Amino acid sequence: MLDIKSNKLVIAAAGSGKTTFLVNEALRQREGKVLITTFTQGNEAEIRKKFVELNGCVPSHVTIQTWFSTLLQHGIRPYQGGLYDETIRGMLLVNEPSALRYIIKKTGFKVYYGEADYFSKHYFTDDSKVYSDKISKLVVRCNERSNGAVIERLNKIFTHIFIDEIQDLAGYDLEILKLLLKSKSNILFVGDPRQVTYLTHIERKYDRYKEGRIKEFIQTECRRVSCEIDEDTLNVSHRNNAMICDYSSKLYSQYKPCQSNQHEVTGHDGIYLVRKQDVDLYLQRYNPVQLRDSIRETINKNYKSINFGESKGLTFDRVLIYPTQPFIRWINNNNFELPPTSCSKLYVALTRAKYSVGIIYDYDEATNLEGLQKFFV
Amino acid sequence: MKIKKVKIKNFKCYYGEFVLELSDGMNILVGNNEAGKSTILEAIHLALTGLLNGRQIKNELTQYLFNNTAVTEYLTNLEQGRNPELPYILIEIYLSGGDIELFEGNGNSERAKESGVSLKIAFDEKFQREYEQLVSKDGVKTLPIEYYDLVWSSFARETITPRSIPLNSAMIDSSSNRYQNGSDIYISRIVRENLEPEDIVDISQAHRKMRDNFMSSESIKSINEKIQQSAVLTGKKVELSVELLSKNAWENSLVTYLDAVPFHFVGKGEQCIVKTELALSHKKTKEAAVILVEEPENHLSHTKLNQFISKIAENQQDKQIIISTHSSFVANKLGLSNLILLNDKKAIRLNDLEDDTKSFFQKIAGYDTLRLILCKKAILVEGDSDELVVQKAYMLENDGKLPIQNEIDVISVGTSFLRFLEIAELLNKPVVVVTDNDGDIDAVNRKYSEYLGKNDKANIKICFDNAVDEGSLMIGKNPFNYNTLEPKLLKANKLDKLNAIFGSTYVNDNEMHKFMKSNKTECALKIFETENPIVFPEYILEAIKCWI
């Protein structure tokens, strides 16, 4: 990684020490400046913590920033002039397509402010906040308008740009990624395509590559740019034991099965089916963290619980999963095609535990599922 | 990192937009009083530090920072029922060199891809409603400065703080801005900036230790006990201690000494030299520095000034220096090619002049150039005798006042009229040329064709006698030139009058011509000193009347 420009995508398995890897890569850079950008503030804090753990502090050549704040500071503000001359007062997080103009009453059809005719209404609220679903599109526009000055400027500031949680990039984010791959900075991007949860975009651009198809994006849309794809370095889980690794790998047959580096034996290891009537006893005996889809699911309030979505990145000794209907269907038949969101949720849930995963499931004597054990009282 | 350009709008004496391009090394700003030299230095320092006269500007916004004309224009427009835009102050520093990428963007008034810093004092939109109400009630009599806000940002539209600006600016001026304890703000800054982070940690720890020692000393302990016994009102512990609250407590309680004398007790001139020396010797070579020096001649004796200037010239290295002066000595010593002439809120660099004119002025000592630049109006003459005669003529027409008393400088320029006119044209300086016609009107017209007839310039007048006189006198083998100042004086005053003035007894004009030709200066002096009435040739009177 000296003077030659390099691009690298590292596909990481859950619990493989992705953050440690990124931090070590950043610490290895003796010359130049490193930008580490990630989607959630939680993960940003996680990276900072790791720096403190490994290095005592974040060194001065490293900048850690969320993806949105990077786009606002370096993507839009420097070259917004000519497109939008007001001061941008931050970002408005939206969960559905922004800039609604009106709804046709009869049909319920929604009409939006178009970019060509209503530029500022398309991108901004009335108090000059940029909509979160348009922010990366605006970066692309600023870069076009300034003849590439946005990316050039970034190249001059940061010799290395690391992007974490790459699986959450979508729409125009991918266009920015493509521009970066073509640019002078060295790009290292890391993510687990199996853990897509955070949907920032309702954008139709590059629709095909959402749901974590980042590898396909690189191979198809960026085939003219050289980019190494590394599926081995981070394919070893330091968290899950072999049984958990094997079982969770079945969810994504298109990726290499994850290896385990967690060999501790506790006497209750692997994946267990737990009948409803045994739940309280199971909780009492093993004290697992209860994982559920949402607060609508009733759990035993005397034990710790957390939603699938919020458990991302966390490690527990043992978990007990309250499965959704689609989960059950896949457990019954591993050939069942789970919808992408369910698939990634189940993957996240399975890969939280070091030793054991319980799944609430009313088995009978005939039940015989590969990789699963029955919990007997 | 260097400043390549400064843009100032509506700040103090600058009405509208003023642009000054700077070179990487030495920049010498020359101009008359009120030309705006100090304002430029102030503006640069302000945009780089947020400080004006050593204080944070954001707490001290006043109408007086704004250009008077701009404010008056706004108020008049408002009075006349129009809806004028509120004036704003803008200072932009355009940077060049390395390490400036973070400051790059098009967030500048040119919307150009540049790196730099912008400081804007403008109406804050969030007070729009209050302002409208004020206007509708006819309540605006002064600039509504309470609704103004300071926006300090990089060209990448990122809000900045003094710490985030990697360009250190050191202002060396005669004013002294002090902390409460009397130590000079600039000097502490310069000293502090010379320190490495470890040194600063050491100092603050030593300072802390000093406080602990102080607190644990027996006398303080017993005093505190006494206080506690007498302070029974609140039931709380009252004691004497040392202030440690602020982050840089040590800065406020430490004073810089010079040979055992506190810095602020040292003479102004010495202060100036020490500040400059410290700024020049800035250790952190990575951090670029711009040194602003305001009129060093003001508080330095000639020898000290000499010392000061040589120090600057020797130690400048890679630092950018902007120095304002009206001393020709300073300008000369630091190199005329670095000269920036300020006049009428316009800046002209010597580099803008034609190449041969530039090298001409670089060769002659800058003295006369500066005279032309610094005067309000000028009369250009050929030699010393012309100068005396014109002065005399002016005095007679102006109740005995010398031209210089009315800020009119009479400058002898030899044969270099055109070179001076080139500068006058650039500076828009009112100038009259008084010249002989040497018997060839056409030649004179050709020589000054750029300034005569259809090329007439409002600020430049060429005066010469339109009559060509002839005669038979020969000087050696050459015919006598009847068309210079002396024969014209004789023509206007006749022989007897001049004999009376010179105390001579020449019997005919030819004798007088010969005498005057070979004693030009002496004759001119006699004319200058005489009490006798004297008549001046029409073209000289015409020149003088231009400026009355």
PDB file of N, CA and C in Angstrom, chain A residues 73-74 77-82 85 152-153 156-157, chain B residues 101-107 111 113 155-158:
ATOM      1  N   GLN A  73     -19.850  17.662   5.029  1.00  0.00           N
ATOM      2  CA  GLN A  73     -18.670  18.520   5.169  1.00  0.00           C
ATOM      3  C   GLN A  73     -17.790  18.541   3.921  1.00  0.00           C
ATOM      4  N   HIS A  74     -17.538  17.368   3.360  1.00  0.00           N
ATOM      5  CA  HIS A  74     -16.587  17.325   2.246  1.00  0.00           C
ATOM      6  C   HIS A  74     -17.258  17.149   0.889  1.00  0.00           C
ATOM      7  N   ARG A  77     -20.738  20.949   1.069  1.00  0.00           N
ATOM      8  CA  ARG A  77     -20.449  22.346   1.403  1.00  0.00           C
ATOM      9  C   ARG A  77     -19.338  22.988   0.559  1.00  0.00           C
ATOM     10  N   PRO A  78     -18.218  22.318   0.322  1.00  0.00           N
ATOM     11  CA  PRO A  78     -17.163  23.007  -0.422  1.00  0.00           C
ATOM     12  C   PRO A  78     -17.604  23.488  -1.810  1.00  0.00           C
ATOM     13  N   TYR A  79     -18.431  22.712  -2.487  1.00  0.00           N
ATOM     14  CA  TYR A  79     -18.765  23.098  -3.859  1.00  0.00           C
ATOM     15  C   TYR A  79     -20.262  23.191  -4.118  1.00  0.00           C
ATOM     16  N   GLN A  80     -21.015  23.589  -3.095  1.00  0.00           N
ATOM     17  CA  GLN A  80     -22.450  23.756  -3.307  1.00  0.00           C
ATOM     18  C   GLN A  80     -22.749  25.025  -4.107  1.00  0.00           C
ATOM     19  N   GLY A  81     -21.801  25.970  -4.104  1.00  0.00           N
ATOM     20  CA  GLY A  81     -21.987  27.261  -4.757  1.00  0.00           C
ATOM     21  C   GLY A  81     -22.385  27.077  -6.209  1.00  0.00           C
ATOM     22  N   GLY A  82     -23.439  27.774  -6.623  1.00  0.00           N
ATOM     23  CA  GLY A  82     -23.913  27.616  -7.989  1.00  0.00           C
ATOM     24  C   GLY A  82     -25.123  26.700  -8.051  1.00  0.00           C
ATOM     25  N   ASP A  85     -27.162  28.318  -2.803  1.00  0.00           N
ATOM     26  CA  ASP A  85     -26.288  29.299  -2.177  1.00  0.00           C
ATOM     27  C   ASP A  85     -26.667  29.671  -0.743  1.00  0.00           C
ATOM     28  N   GLU A 152     -11.571  15.446  -6.068  1.00  0.00           N
ATOM     29  CA  GLU A 152     -10.154  15.851  -6.087  1.00  0.00           C
ATOM     30  C   GLU A 152      -9.726  16.415  -4.744  1.00  0.00           C
ATOM     31  N   ARG A 153     -10.617  17.223  -4.168  1.00  0.00           N
ATOM     32  CA  ARG A 153     -10.321  17.832  -2.880  1.00  0.00           C
ATOM     33  C   ARG A 153     -10.162  16.749  -1.808  1.00  0.00           C
ATOM     34  N   LYS A 156      -6.929  15.110  -2.036  1.00  0.00           N
ATOM     35  CA  LYS A 156      -5.817  15.902  -1.538  1.00  0.00           C
ATOM     36  C   LYS A 156      -5.756  15.848  -0.016  1.00  0.00           C
ATOM     37  N   ILE A 157      -6.920  15.742   0.619  1.00  0.00           N
ATOM     38  CA  ILE A 157      -6.936  15.734   2.084  1.00  0.00           C
ATOM     39  C   ILE A 157      -6.603  14.345   2.634  1.00  0.00           C
TER      40      ILE A 157
ATOM     41  N   GLU B 101      -5.810  22.142   1.622  1.00  0.00           N
ATOM     42  CA  GLU B 101      -6.935  21.455   0.986  1.00  0.00           C
ATOM     43  C   GLU B 101      -8.221  21.586   1.788  1.00  0.00           C
ATOM     44  N   LEU B 102      -8.090  21.531   3.122  1.00  0.00           N
ATOM     45  CA  LEU B 102      -9.301  21.600   3.943  1.00  0.00           C
ATOM     46  C   LEU B 102     -10.034  22.917   3.744  1.00  0.00           C
ATOM     47  N   PHE B 103      -9.319  23.930   3.294  1.00  0.00           N
ATOM     48  CA  PHE B 103      -9.902  25.250   3.135  1.00  0.00           C
ATOM     49  C   PHE B 103     -10.413  25.483   1.721  1.00  0.00           C
ATOM     50  N   GLU B 104     -10.319  24.437   0.899  1.00  0.00           N
ATOM     51  CA  GLU B 104     -10.691  24.575  -0.506  1.00  0.00           C
ATOM     52  C   GLU B 104     -12.190  24.428  -0.706  1.00  0.00           C
ATOM     53  N   GLY B 105     -12.709  25.195  -1.626  1.00  0.00           N
ATOM     54  CA  GLY B 105     -14.118  25.133  -1.962  1.00  0.00           C
ATOM     55  C   GLY B 105     -14.498  26.377  -2.740  1.00  0.00           C
ATOM     56  N   ASN B 106     -15.781  26.509  -3.090  1.00  0.00           N
ATOM     57  CA  ASN B 106     -16.162  27.740  -3.782  1.00  0.00           C
ATOM     58  C   ASN B 106     -17.003  28.651  -2.899  1.00  0.00           C
ATOM     59  N   GLY B 107     -16.841  28.502  -1.590  1.00  0.00           N
ATOM     60  CA  GLY B 107     -17.564  29.366  -0.660  1.00  0.00           C
ATOM     61  C   GLY B 107     -16.902  30.718  -0.517  1.00  0.00           C
ATOM     62  N   ARG B 111     -17.042  32.736  -6.075  1.00  0.00           N
ATOM     63  CA  ARG B 111     -17.536  31.377  -6.272  1.00  0.00           C
ATOM     64  C   ARG B 111     -16.526  30.565  -7.102  1.00  0.00           C
ATOM     65  N   LYS B 113     -12.957  28.105  -7.384  1.00  0.00           N
ATOM     66  CA  LYS B 113     -12.275  27.024  -6.684  1.00  0.00           C
ATOM     67  C   LYS B 113     -10.994  27.594  -6.081  1.00  0.00           C
ATOM     68  N   PHE B 155     -13.407  28.439   2.897  1.00  0.00           N
ATOM     69  CA  PHE B 155     -14.065  28.441   1.596  1.00  0.00           C
ATOM     70  C   PHE B 155     -14.819  27.129   1.375  1.00  0.00           C
ATOM     71  N   ALA B 156     -14.581  26.130   2.242  1.00  0.00           N
ATOM     72  CA  ALA B 156     -15.345  24.888   2.176  1.00  0.00           C
ATOM     73  C   ALA B 156     -16.609  25.011   3.027  1.00  0.00           C
ATOM     74  N   ARG B 157     -16.927  26.229   3.431  1.00  0.00           N
ATOM     75  CA  ARG B 157     -18.138  26.531   4.213  1.00  0.00           C
ATOM     76  C   ARG B 157     -18.155  25.830   5.564  1.00  0.00           C
ATOM     77  N   GLU B 158     -16.988  25.625   6.108  1.00  0.00           N
ATOM     78  CA  GLU B 158     -16.870  24.994   7.415  1.00  0.00           C
ATOM     79  C   GLU B 158     -16.587  26.108   8.417  1.00  0.00           C
TER      80      GLU B 158
END
